[in-house]
């Protein structure tokens, strides 16, 4: 009898509300064309790399056949430069007939048949950033209906060539128009990136109600400088941005560039670790046909993905910026677990960083730590145990930390419960007896 009002109250007071389309309760994952393939439309001379239905079919094949889909990478997202320069006679967007001869609906079917989802790109404004037809306010309903009729599952709506007032009207209108199609379509809004990314110009409460994710800041480029610049902006503004994220509503620091030309192996691990801490969408933009085994291992790291996809959906924070140029990042996870990232911004040699969980605000207790990139387990940690991690220049050490628990059934040690269910981690990684590594040996 008393229960209903309590539940109602809980619902009212529960965290920030999100776009009510039930989608993207964990950060979306997949592949997108822009960072790696840009606006290459030269299919005559560069048929493998131009923006065409072949590119997206190829990437869908790779996602479906190379273990990506099972890890959660299930979206193939078309970015700019897919459309014809002209709308059709009924005013609808249409794909470039030479590069997409089968049309988008057929491409969507190809993906759906493989258990994948299709994303498409539009731009609120007169033109897309690449100069293709944009979606002006009068075209919002038409374009939403066109995308839905093709079987599209996700829309990135960019904001080139529109002003503040048009954006204020257009982004909420597109949200309504997508909902009105009756097709569940994930909605990414580039709106904040065009308004400086911060209040008062950006209203994150509203964004959370109308969009599933949003680009807050500049485009990523294929370099470590770019990854650092983006990381700094997001964590310098964490007081504002961190509380805005949650299930169904995510900050988007842009694509993963792992597997391209700009990052070393250490820097690739750093991007993966930081994006996992940020609860960022894991949207790769790379060439899945020719990925190195190192890049693939980093992108398919089950523990890093599980941390990113934690069902609680709380974005992490930067805890410390040391004078030694070591930084510490932390994210609370479900089942009383957490993730820690130790990042080195140094340029000399591996740095031995000394600390303890207590110094990182952990409460008294007994913990174990699983090293995400080496697969080692560190047991017997109390909050006050001093330990040392060795961090490579522009690299990370990433830990999944969980309280040590006692179990009634000795065969079930109960560790990594969520990771174990959802992500295919090698059995040695799942069930191996913790290797006792005395902190002093690290
Ligand atoms: C903008 C966006 C990019 C990409 C390009 C396409 O720069 O921020 O992510 O979509 O437009 O032209």
Short mmCIF file of C-alpha atoms and ligand atoms in Angstrom, two decimals:
data_model
loop_
_atom_site.label_atom_id
_atom_site.label_comp_id
_atom_site.label_asym_id
_atom_site.label_seq_id
_atom_site.Cartn_x
_atom_site.Cartn_y
_atom_site.Cartn_z
CA UNK A 1 0.00 0.00 0.00
CA UNK A 2 2.79 2.34 0.92
CA UNK A 3 4.96 1.03 -1.93
CA UNK A 4 3.49 2.89 -4.88
CA UNK A 5 4.08 6.42 -3.61
CA UNK A 6 7.61 5.43 -2.70
CA UNK A 7 8.27 4.11 -6.19
CA UNK A 8 6.75 7.23 -7.68
CA UNK A 9 8.94 9.39 -5.51
CA UNK A 10 11.99 7.38 -6.45
CA UNK A 11 11.17 7.80 -10.11
CA UNK A 12 10.82 11.53 -9.64
CA UNK A 13 14.03 11.92 -7.74
CA UNK A 14 16.08 9.48 -9.80
CA UNK A 15 18.96 10.93 -11.78
CA UNK A 16 18.64 13.24 -14.76
CA UNK A 17 16.06 12.25 -17.33
CA UNK A 18 17.07 11.16 -20.82
CA UNK A 19 15.52 11.16 -24.27
CA UNK A 20 12.62 8.80 -23.85
CA UNK A 21 13.29 6.51 -26.82
CA UNK A 22 14.76 3.73 -24.68
CA UNK A 23 17.96 3.68 -26.76
CA UNK A 24 21.62 3.77 -25.89
CA UNK A 25 21.34 2.97 -22.19
CA UNK A 26 25.08 2.33 -22.45
CA UNK A 27 27.34 4.37 -24.76
CA UNK A 28 26.83 3.44 -28.43
CA UNK A 29 29.54 1.40 -30.14
CA UNK A 30 30.41 0.93 -33.77
CA UNK A 31 32.25 2.36 -36.71
CA UNK A 32 31.93 5.71 -38.54
CA UNK A 33 33.47 6.88 -41.77
CA UNK A 34 34.58 10.45 -41.14
CA UNK A 35 37.95 10.61 -39.39
CA UNK A 36 39.57 7.93 -41.56
CA UNK A 37 37.79 8.28 -44.92
CA UNK A 38 36.64 11.94 -44.83
CA UNK A 39 34.97 13.21 -47.99
CA UNK A 40 36.82 11.01 -50.45
CA UNK A 41 34.37 10.66 -53.33
CA UNK A 42 36.89 9.63 -55.98
CA UNK A 43 35.59 6.14 -56.58
CA UNK A 44 37.11 6.00 -60.02
CA UNK A 45 40.69 6.24 -58.78
CA UNK A 46 40.28 5.06 -55.20
CA UNK A 47 37.41 2.56 -55.24
CA UNK A 48 38.32 0.86 -51.96
CA UNK A 49 38.47 4.05 -49.90
CA UNK A 50 35.80 6.32 -51.34
CA UNK A 51 32.47 7.03 -49.59
CA UNK A 52 30.30 4.41 -51.29
CA UNK A 53 28.02 1.53 -50.41
CA UNK A 54 30.99 -0.82 -50.92
CA UNK A 55 32.91 0.80 -48.09
CA UNK A 56 30.01 0.41 -45.66
CA UNK A 57 29.27 -3.15 -46.76
CA UNK A 58 32.93 -4.04 -46.33
CA UNK A 59 33.01 -2.56 -42.84
CA UNK A 60 29.78 -4.38 -41.97
CA UNK A 61 31.40 -7.65 -43.08
CA UNK A 62 34.40 -6.97 -40.88
CA UNK A 63 32.24 -6.08 -37.84
CA UNK A 64 30.18 -9.23 -38.34
CA UNK A 65 33.05 -11.62 -39.12
CA UNK A 66 36.01 -10.43 -37.06
CA UNK A 67 34.52 -10.58 -33.58
CA UNK A 68 33.52 -6.90 -33.30
CA UNK A 69 29.78 -7.38 -33.12
CA UNK A 70 30.09 -9.81 -30.22
CA UNK A 71 32.07 -7.19 -28.31
CA UNK A 72 29.28 -4.65 -28.82
CA UNK A 73 30.46 -2.76 -31.92
CA UNK A 74 27.16 -3.00 -33.75
CA UNK A 75 26.65 0.30 -35.62
CA UNK A 76 27.94 1.20 -39.08
CA UNK A 77 27.58 4.95 -39.41
CA UNK A 78 27.69 6.88 -42.66
CA UNK A 79 29.14 10.36 -42.15
CA UNK A 80 29.12 13.30 -44.58
CA UNK A 81 29.29 13.18 -48.41
CA UNK A 82 26.87 10.30 -49.01
CA UNK A 83 24.11 12.23 -50.68
CA UNK A 84 23.42 13.53 -54.11
CA UNK A 85 23.90 17.29 -54.56
CA UNK A 86 20.19 17.51 -55.37
CA UNK A 87 17.05 16.48 -53.54
CA UNK A 88 14.59 14.37 -55.57
CA UNK A 89 11.45 15.77 -57.21
CA UNK A 90 9.51 15.35 -53.94
CA UNK A 91 12.13 17.28 -51.99
CA UNK A 92 13.65 14.20 -50.35
CA UNK A 93 17.32 13.57 -49.77
CA UNK A 94 18.73 10.85 -52.00
CA UNK A 95 22.09 9.08 -52.03
CA UNK A 96 24.61 9.75 -54.77
CA UNK A 97 23.43 7.39 -57.53
CA UNK A 98 26.93 6.43 -58.71
CA UNK A 99 28.36 5.68 -55.28
CA UNK A 100 25.20 4.18 -53.73
CA UNK A 101 23.49 2.51 -56.70
CA UNK A 102 21.55 0.11 -54.44
CA UNK A 103 20.18 2.91 -52.26
CA UNK A 104 20.26 3.29 -48.50
CA UNK A 105 17.30 0.98 -47.76
CA UNK A 106 19.15 -1.92 -49.36
CA UNK A 107 22.30 -1.11 -47.41
CA UNK A 108 20.23 -1.01 -44.20
CA UNK A 109 18.84 -4.47 -45.02
CA UNK A 110 22.35 -5.77 -45.62
CA UNK A 111 23.35 -4.58 -42.16
CA UNK A 112 20.19 -5.77 -40.41
CA UNK A 113 20.65 -9.22 -41.92
CA UNK A 114 23.99 -9.34 -40.11
CA UNK A 115 22.61 -8.11 -36.78
CA UNK A 116 24.04 -4.63 -37.28
CA UNK A 117 22.50 -1.15 -37.25
CA UNK A 118 22.84 1.67 -39.75
CA UNK A 119 23.65 5.28 -38.87
CA UNK A 120 23.37 8.23 -41.23
CA UNK A 121 24.51 11.85 -41.23
CA UNK A 122 22.51 15.01 -41.69
CA UNK A 123 23.14 18.67 -41.03
CA UNK A 124 20.79 21.23 -39.56
CA UNK A 125 21.44 24.14 -41.94
CA UNK A 126 21.53 25.01 -45.60
CA UNK A 127 24.48 22.67 -46.31
CA UNK A 128 26.41 19.91 -44.59
CA UNK A 129 29.94 20.80 -43.49
CA UNK A 130 31.14 19.14 -46.70
CA UNK A 131 28.78 21.21 -48.87
CA UNK A 132 26.00 18.65 -49.49
CA UNK A 133 22.28 19.47 -49.07
CA UNK A 134 21.41 20.34 -45.49
CA UNK A 135 18.21 20.03 -43.49
CA UNK A 136 16.61 23.44 -43.15
CA UNK A 137 13.79 23.85 -40.63
CA UNK A 138 11.11 23.22 -43.26
CA UNK A 139 12.76 19.91 -44.23
CA UNK A 140 13.04 18.34 -40.77
CA UNK A 141 9.88 16.20 -40.97
CA UNK A 142 10.59 15.06 -44.52
CA UNK A 143 14.15 14.02 -43.69
CA UNK A 144 13.17 12.21 -40.48
CA UNK A 145 10.53 10.28 -42.45
CA UNK A 146 12.95 9.50 -45.27
CA UNK A 147 15.54 8.11 -42.84
CA UNK A 148 12.89 6.02 -41.06
CA UNK A 149 11.52 4.70 -44.35
CA UNK A 150 15.01 3.51 -45.29
CA UNK A 151 15.33 1.62 -41.99
CA UNK A 152 17.98 3.90 -40.52
CA UNK A 153 18.70 3.32 -36.80
CA UNK A 154 20.79 6.35 -35.89
CA UNK A 155 21.17 9.98 -36.99
CA UNK A 156 24.12 12.29 -36.43
CA UNK A 157 22.78 15.81 -36.96
CA UNK A 158 25.61 18.26 -37.57
CA UNK A 159 25.25 22.03 -37.30
CA UNK A 160 27.21 23.71 -40.11
CA UNK A 161 25.48 26.61 -41.87
CA UNK A 162 22.79 27.34 -39.29
CA UNK A 163 22.57 30.10 -36.70
CA UNK A 164 21.84 29.98 -32.98
CA UNK A 165 18.15 30.58 -33.42
CA UNK A 166 17.76 27.87 -36.06
CA UNK A 167 19.63 25.41 -33.86
CA UNK A 168 17.45 26.30 -30.87
CA UNK A 169 14.40 25.39 -32.91
CA UNK A 170 15.79 22.64 -35.11
CA UNK A 171 17.45 20.20 -32.71
CA UNK A 172 14.29 19.73 -30.57
CA UNK A 173 12.12 19.58 -33.71
CA UNK A 174 14.22 16.77 -35.18
CA UNK A 175 13.95 14.87 -31.90
CA UNK A 176 10.16 15.10 -32.11
CA UNK A 177 10.15 14.24 -35.80
CA UNK A 178 12.28 11.12 -35.23
CA UNK A 179 10.00 9.99 -32.40
CA UNK A 180 6.97 10.63 -34.59
CA UNK A 181 8.23 8.16 -37.20
CA UNK A 182 7.64 5.35 -34.71
CA UNK A 183 11.03 3.87 -35.58
CA UNK A 184 13.59 3.81 -32.74
CA UNK A 185 16.37 6.06 -34.05
CA UNK A 186 19.34 7.02 -31.87
CA UNK A 187 19.96 10.76 -32.08
CA UNK A 188 23.34 12.47 -31.89
CA UNK A 189 23.30 16.26 -31.72
CA UNK A 190 26.34 18.33 -32.67
CA UNK A 191 24.58 21.41 -31.28
CA UNK A 192 26.83 22.06 -28.23
CA UNK A 193 29.98 21.86 -30.38
CA UNK A 194 28.66 24.86 -32.32
CA UNK A 195 27.91 26.87 -29.16
CA UNK A 196 31.23 26.50 -27.35
CA UNK A 197 30.20 23.40 -25.39
CA UNK A 198 29.50 25.18 -22.09
CA UNK A 199 26.62 26.88 -20.29
CA UNK A 200 25.05 29.39 -20.49
CA UNK A 201 25.18 29.00 -24.29
CA UNK A 202 24.56 25.26 -23.95
CA UNK A 203 21.58 23.87 -22.03
CA UNK A 204 22.57 20.33 -21.06
CA UNK A 205 19.27 19.66 -19.29
CA UNK A 206 17.45 20.19 -22.56
CA UNK A 207 20.03 18.21 -24.56
CA UNK A 208 19.58 15.23 -22.25
CA UNK A 209 15.86 15.33 -22.91
CA UNK A 210 16.09 15.46 -26.69
CA UNK A 211 19.35 13.70 -27.72
CA UNK A 212 21.03 10.38 -26.90
CA UNK A 213 24.51 11.84 -27.31
CA UNK A 214 26.10 15.08 -28.29
CA UNK A 215 29.40 16.32 -29.65
CA UNK A 216 30.62 18.98 -27.22
CA UNK A 217 33.93 19.95 -28.75
CA UNK A 218 36.27 20.00 -31.78
CA UNK A 219 36.75 17.19 -34.30
CA UNK A 220 39.35 14.57 -33.50
CA UNK A 221 42.34 14.35 -35.87
CA UNK A 222 44.81 11.53 -36.36
CA UNK A 223 47.34 12.58 -33.71
CA UNK A 224 48.21 12.23 -30.04
CA UNK A 225 48.08 16.05 -29.78
CA UNK A 226 44.44 15.92 -30.77
CA UNK A 227 43.64 13.16 -28.25
CA UNK A 228 45.36 15.18 -25.51
CA UNK A 229 43.60 18.40 -26.46
CA UNK A 230 40.19 16.70 -26.35
CA UNK A 231 40.99 14.89 -23.09
CA UNK A 232 42.10 18.15 -21.45
CA UNK A 233 38.99 20.01 -22.54
CA UNK A 234 36.61 17.34 -21.26
CA UNK A 235 38.33 16.90 -17.89
CA UNK A 236 39.03 20.63 -17.40
CA UNK A 237 35.25 21.04 -17.68
CA UNK A 238 34.29 17.91 -15.74
CA UNK A 239 32.35 19.81 -13.07
CA UNK A 240 29.90 20.81 -15.79
CA UNK A 241 30.00 17.82 -18.14
CA UNK A 242 30.31 14.82 -15.83
CA UNK A 243 26.87 15.11 -14.18
CA UNK A 244 25.15 15.44 -17.56
CA UNK A 245 25.98 11.92 -18.73
CA UNK A 246 23.94 8.85 -17.85
CA UNK A 247 22.01 6.01 -19.47
CA UNK A 248 20.56 7.29 -22.74
CA UNK A 249 22.50 10.58 -22.66
CA UNK A 250 26.22 10.78 -23.32
CA UNK A 251 28.94 13.35 -23.87
CA UNK A 252 30.78 12.50 -27.10
CA UNK A 253 34.50 13.36 -27.30
CA UNK A 254 34.48 12.03 -30.91
CA UNK A 255 35.76 8.93 -32.67
CA UNK A 256 38.40 6.38 -31.70
CA UNK A 257 41.38 6.79 -34.03
CA UNK A 258 43.13 3.60 -32.85
CA UNK A 259 44.42 1.62 -35.83
CA UNK A 260 45.28 4.65 -37.98
CA UNK A 261 48.60 6.48 -38.35
CA UNK A 262 48.88 8.97 -35.50
CA UNK A 263 49.05 6.91 -32.30
CA UNK A 264 51.71 4.59 -30.90
CA UNK A 265 50.60 1.41 -29.14
CA UNK A 266 50.86 3.15 -25.75
CA UNK A 267 48.91 6.15 -27.00
CA UNK A 268 46.25 3.83 -28.41
CA UNK A 269 45.84 2.21 -25.00
CA UNK A 270 45.60 5.70 -23.53
CA UNK A 271 42.77 6.70 -25.85
CA UNK A 272 40.89 3.46 -25.10
CA UNK A 273 41.37 3.90 -21.34
CA UNK A 274 40.35 7.56 -21.27
CA UNK A 275 37.28 6.98 -23.48
CA UNK A 276 36.26 4.13 -21.15
CA UNK A 277 36.62 6.41 -18.10
CA UNK A 278 34.60 9.13 -19.88
CA UNK A 279 31.72 6.73 -20.67
CA UNK A 280 32.27 7.93 -24.24
CA UNK A 281 30.68 6.40 -27.32
CA UNK A 282 33.16 3.85 -28.71
CA UNK A 283 32.87 4.72 -32.37
CA UNK A 284 35.93 3.69 -34.34
CA UNK A 285 37.00 5.45 -37.49
CA UNK A 286 39.70 3.29 -39.00
CA UNK A 287 40.25 0.77 -41.75
CA UNK A 288 38.94 -2.51 -40.34
CA UNK A 289 40.31 -4.36 -43.37
CA UNK A 290 43.93 -3.69 -42.48
CA UNK A 291 44.01 -3.26 -38.71
CA UNK A 292 47.17 -4.38 -36.91
CA UNK A 293 46.83 -7.10 -34.31
CA UNK A 294 47.89 -4.62 -31.59
CA UNK A 295 45.17 -2.14 -32.53
CA UNK A 296 42.59 -4.89 -32.68
CA UNK A 297 43.59 -6.26 -29.27
CA UNK A 298 43.22 -2.80 -27.72
CA UNK A 299 39.86 -2.09 -29.35
CA UNK A 300 38.58 -5.56 -28.45
CA UNK A 301 39.87 -5.52 -24.87
CA UNK A 302 36.96 -7.04 -22.96
CA UNK A 303 37.70 -5.36 -19.64
CA UNK A 304 38.12 -1.88 -21.16
CA UNK A 305 34.84 -2.33 -23.03
CA UNK A 306 33.06 -3.63 -19.93
CA UNK A 307 34.23 -0.58 -18.00
CA UNK A 308 33.01 1.71 -20.79
CA UNK A 309 29.68 -0.13 -20.94
CA UNK A 310 29.08 -0.31 -17.19
CA UNK A 311 25.30 -0.35 -16.68
CA UNK A 312 25.35 2.35 -14.00
CA UNK A 313 26.49 4.79 -16.69
CA UNK A 314 28.31 7.22 -14.41
CA UNK A 315 30.97 9.22 -16.24
CA UNK A 316 34.40 9.25 -14.59
CA UNK A 317 36.56 12.11 -13.39
CA UNK A 318 40.15 13.26 -13.26
CA UNK A 319 41.29 12.95 -9.65
CA UNK A 320 44.82 14.29 -9.79
CA UNK A 321 47.29 16.13 -11.97
CA UNK A 322 50.65 15.59 -10.33
CA UNK A 323 53.66 17.85 -10.74
CA UNK A 324 55.41 14.76 -12.08
CA UNK A 325 53.01 14.94 -15.07
CA UNK A 326 51.23 11.81 -13.96
CA UNK A 327 47.46 12.08 -13.96
CA UNK A 328 44.95 9.82 -12.22
CA UNK A 329 41.43 9.20 -13.51
CA UNK A 330 38.65 7.29 -11.76
CA UNK A 331 35.20 5.98 -12.61
CA UNK A 332 32.73 4.35 -10.22
CA UNK A 333 31.21 1.12 -11.57
CA UNK A 334 28.41 -1.21 -10.61
CA UNK A 335 28.92 -3.96 -8.01
CA UNK A 336 31.02 -1.58 -5.88
CA UNK A 337 33.82 -1.79 -8.45
CA UNK A 338 35.69 1.11 -10.02
CA UNK A 339 38.23 1.85 -12.71
CA UNK A 340 41.50 3.71 -12.28
CA UNK A 341 43.70 5.08 -15.02
CA UNK A 342 47.21 6.30 -14.41
CA UNK A 343 48.28 8.41 -17.43
CA UNK A 344 51.80 9.66 -18.04
CA UNK A 345 52.13 12.98 -19.84
CA UNK A 346 55.90 12.64 -19.65
CA UNK A 347 58.27 12.33 -22.60
CA UNK A 348 61.30 10.69 -21.03
CA UNK A 349 61.00 7.10 -19.79
CA UNK A 350 58.64 4.84 -17.84
CA UNK A 351 57.78 6.53 -14.55
CA UNK A 352 57.38 4.68 -11.27
CA UNK A 353 54.40 6.27 -9.58
CA UNK A 354 53.88 5.52 -5.89
CA UNK A 355 50.50 5.81 -4.27
CA UNK A 356 47.78 3.93 -2.36
CA UNK A 357 44.04 3.52 -2.83
CA UNK A 358 43.50 5.61 0.30
CA UNK A 359 45.34 8.50 -1.35
CA UNK A 360 42.86 8.11 -4.22
CA UNK A 361 39.87 8.49 -1.87
CA UNK A 362 39.10 4.77 -1.45
CA UNK A 363 37.55 3.81 1.86
CA UNK A 364 39.11 1.27 4.19
CA UNK A 365 38.73 -2.32 3.02
CA UNK A 366 40.30 -5.15 1.14
CA UNK A 367 40.58 -4.87 -2.65
CA UNK A 368 41.84 -6.66 -5.73
CA UNK A 369 42.93 -4.97 -8.92
CA UNK A 370 42.83 -6.44 -12.41
CA UNK A 371 45.27 -4.80 -14.83
CA UNK A 372 43.22 -4.24 -17.99
CA UNK A 373 46.13 -4.35 -20.44
CA UNK A 374 48.42 -6.99 -18.89
CA UNK A 375 45.72 -9.28 -17.47
CA UNK A 376 47.50 -9.55 -14.13
CA UNK A 377 45.61 -9.51 -10.87
CA UNK A 378 46.92 -7.79 -7.81
CA UNK A 379 45.43 -9.20 -4.61
CA UNK A 380 45.77 -8.36 -1.00
CA UNK A 381 45.42 -4.63 -1.41
CA UNK A 382 44.11 -2.73 1.55
CA UNK A 383 43.28 0.93 1.13
CA UNK A 384 46.50 1.92 2.79
CA UNK A 385 48.81 -0.52 0.93
CA UNK A 386 51.46 1.50 -0.85
CA UNK A 387 52.00 0.31 -4.42
CA UNK A 388 53.97 1.35 -7.46
CA UNK A 389 52.83 1.40 -11.08
CA UNK A 390 55.26 1.85 -13.95
CA UNK A 391 53.69 4.06 -16.65
CA UNK A 392 55.21 4.46 -20.11
CA UNK A 393 55.53 7.95 -21.66
CA UNK A 394 52.11 8.92 -23.16
CA UNK A 395 50.85 5.55 -21.91
CA UNK A 396 48.54 4.32 -19.21
CA UNK A 397 48.15 1.70 -16.54
CA UNK A 398 44.48 0.85 -16.22
CA UNK A 399 42.97 -1.05 -13.29
CA UNK A 400 39.58 -2.59 -12.65
CA UNK A 401 39.33 -2.44 -8.85
CA UNK A 402 36.81 -4.44 -6.83
CA UNK A 403 36.33 -5.22 -3.19
CA UNK A 404 37.56 -8.62 -2.15
CA UNK A 405 34.55 -10.70 -1.18
CA UNK A 406 33.96 -14.01 0.52
CA UNK A 407 31.90 -16.63 -1.27
CA UNK A 408 30.01 -19.61 -0.07
CA UNK A 409 30.88 -21.69 -3.12
CA UNK A 410 34.59 -21.86 -3.55
CA UNK A 411 34.30 -22.70 -7.25
CA UNK A 412 32.59 -19.36 -7.86
CA UNK A 413 34.94 -16.63 -6.89
CA UNK A 414 32.33 -14.13 -8.07
CA UNK A 415 34.79 -11.78 -9.63
CA UNK A 416 34.03 -9.63 -12.67
CA UNK A 417 30.37 -10.69 -12.57
CA UNK A 418 29.22 -8.22 -15.18
CA UNK A 419 32.29 -8.46 -17.36
CA UNK A 420 32.07 -12.22 -17.32
CA UNK A 421 28.47 -12.39 -18.44
CA UNK A 422 28.53 -9.87 -21.19
CA UNK A 423 32.00 -9.79 -22.67
CA UNK A 424 33.86 -12.68 -24.10
CA UNK A 425 37.03 -12.65 -22.09
CA UNK A 426 39.41 -15.54 -22.55
CA UNK A 427 38.78 -18.20 -19.97
CA UNK A 428 42.22 -17.78 -18.48
CA UNK A 429 41.36 -14.15 -18.03
CA UNK A 430 38.00 -14.90 -16.50
CA UNK A 431 38.78 -17.58 -14.04
CA UNK A 432 42.50 -17.60 -13.53
CA UNK A 433 43.65 -17.72 -9.96
CA UNK A 434 44.79 -14.29 -8.96
CA UNK A 435 48.52 -14.12 -9.34
CA UNK A 436 49.78 -12.67 -6.17
CA UNK A 437 52.10 -9.88 -7.16
CA UNK A 438 53.58 -8.21 -4.12
CA UNK A 439 53.17 -4.48 -4.60
CA UNK A 440 56.89 -4.02 -4.23
CA UNK A 441 57.54 -6.13 -7.33
CA UNK A 442 55.54 -3.90 -9.63
C1 LIG B 1 31.97 18.31 -38.90
C2 LIG B 1 31.80 17.22 -37.83
C3 LIG B 1 32.64 16.01 -38.21
C4 LIG B 1 32.22 15.50 -39.57
C5 LIG B 1 32.34 16.60 -40.60
C6 LIG B 1 31.75 16.19 -41.93
O1 LIG B 1 33.27 18.82 -38.90
O2 LIG B 1 32.15 17.69 -36.56
O3 LIG B 1 32.50 15.01 -37.22
O4 LIG B 1 30.91 15.03 -39.50
O5 LIG B 1 31.66 17.79 -40.19
O6 LIG B 1 31.83 17.19 -42.89
#
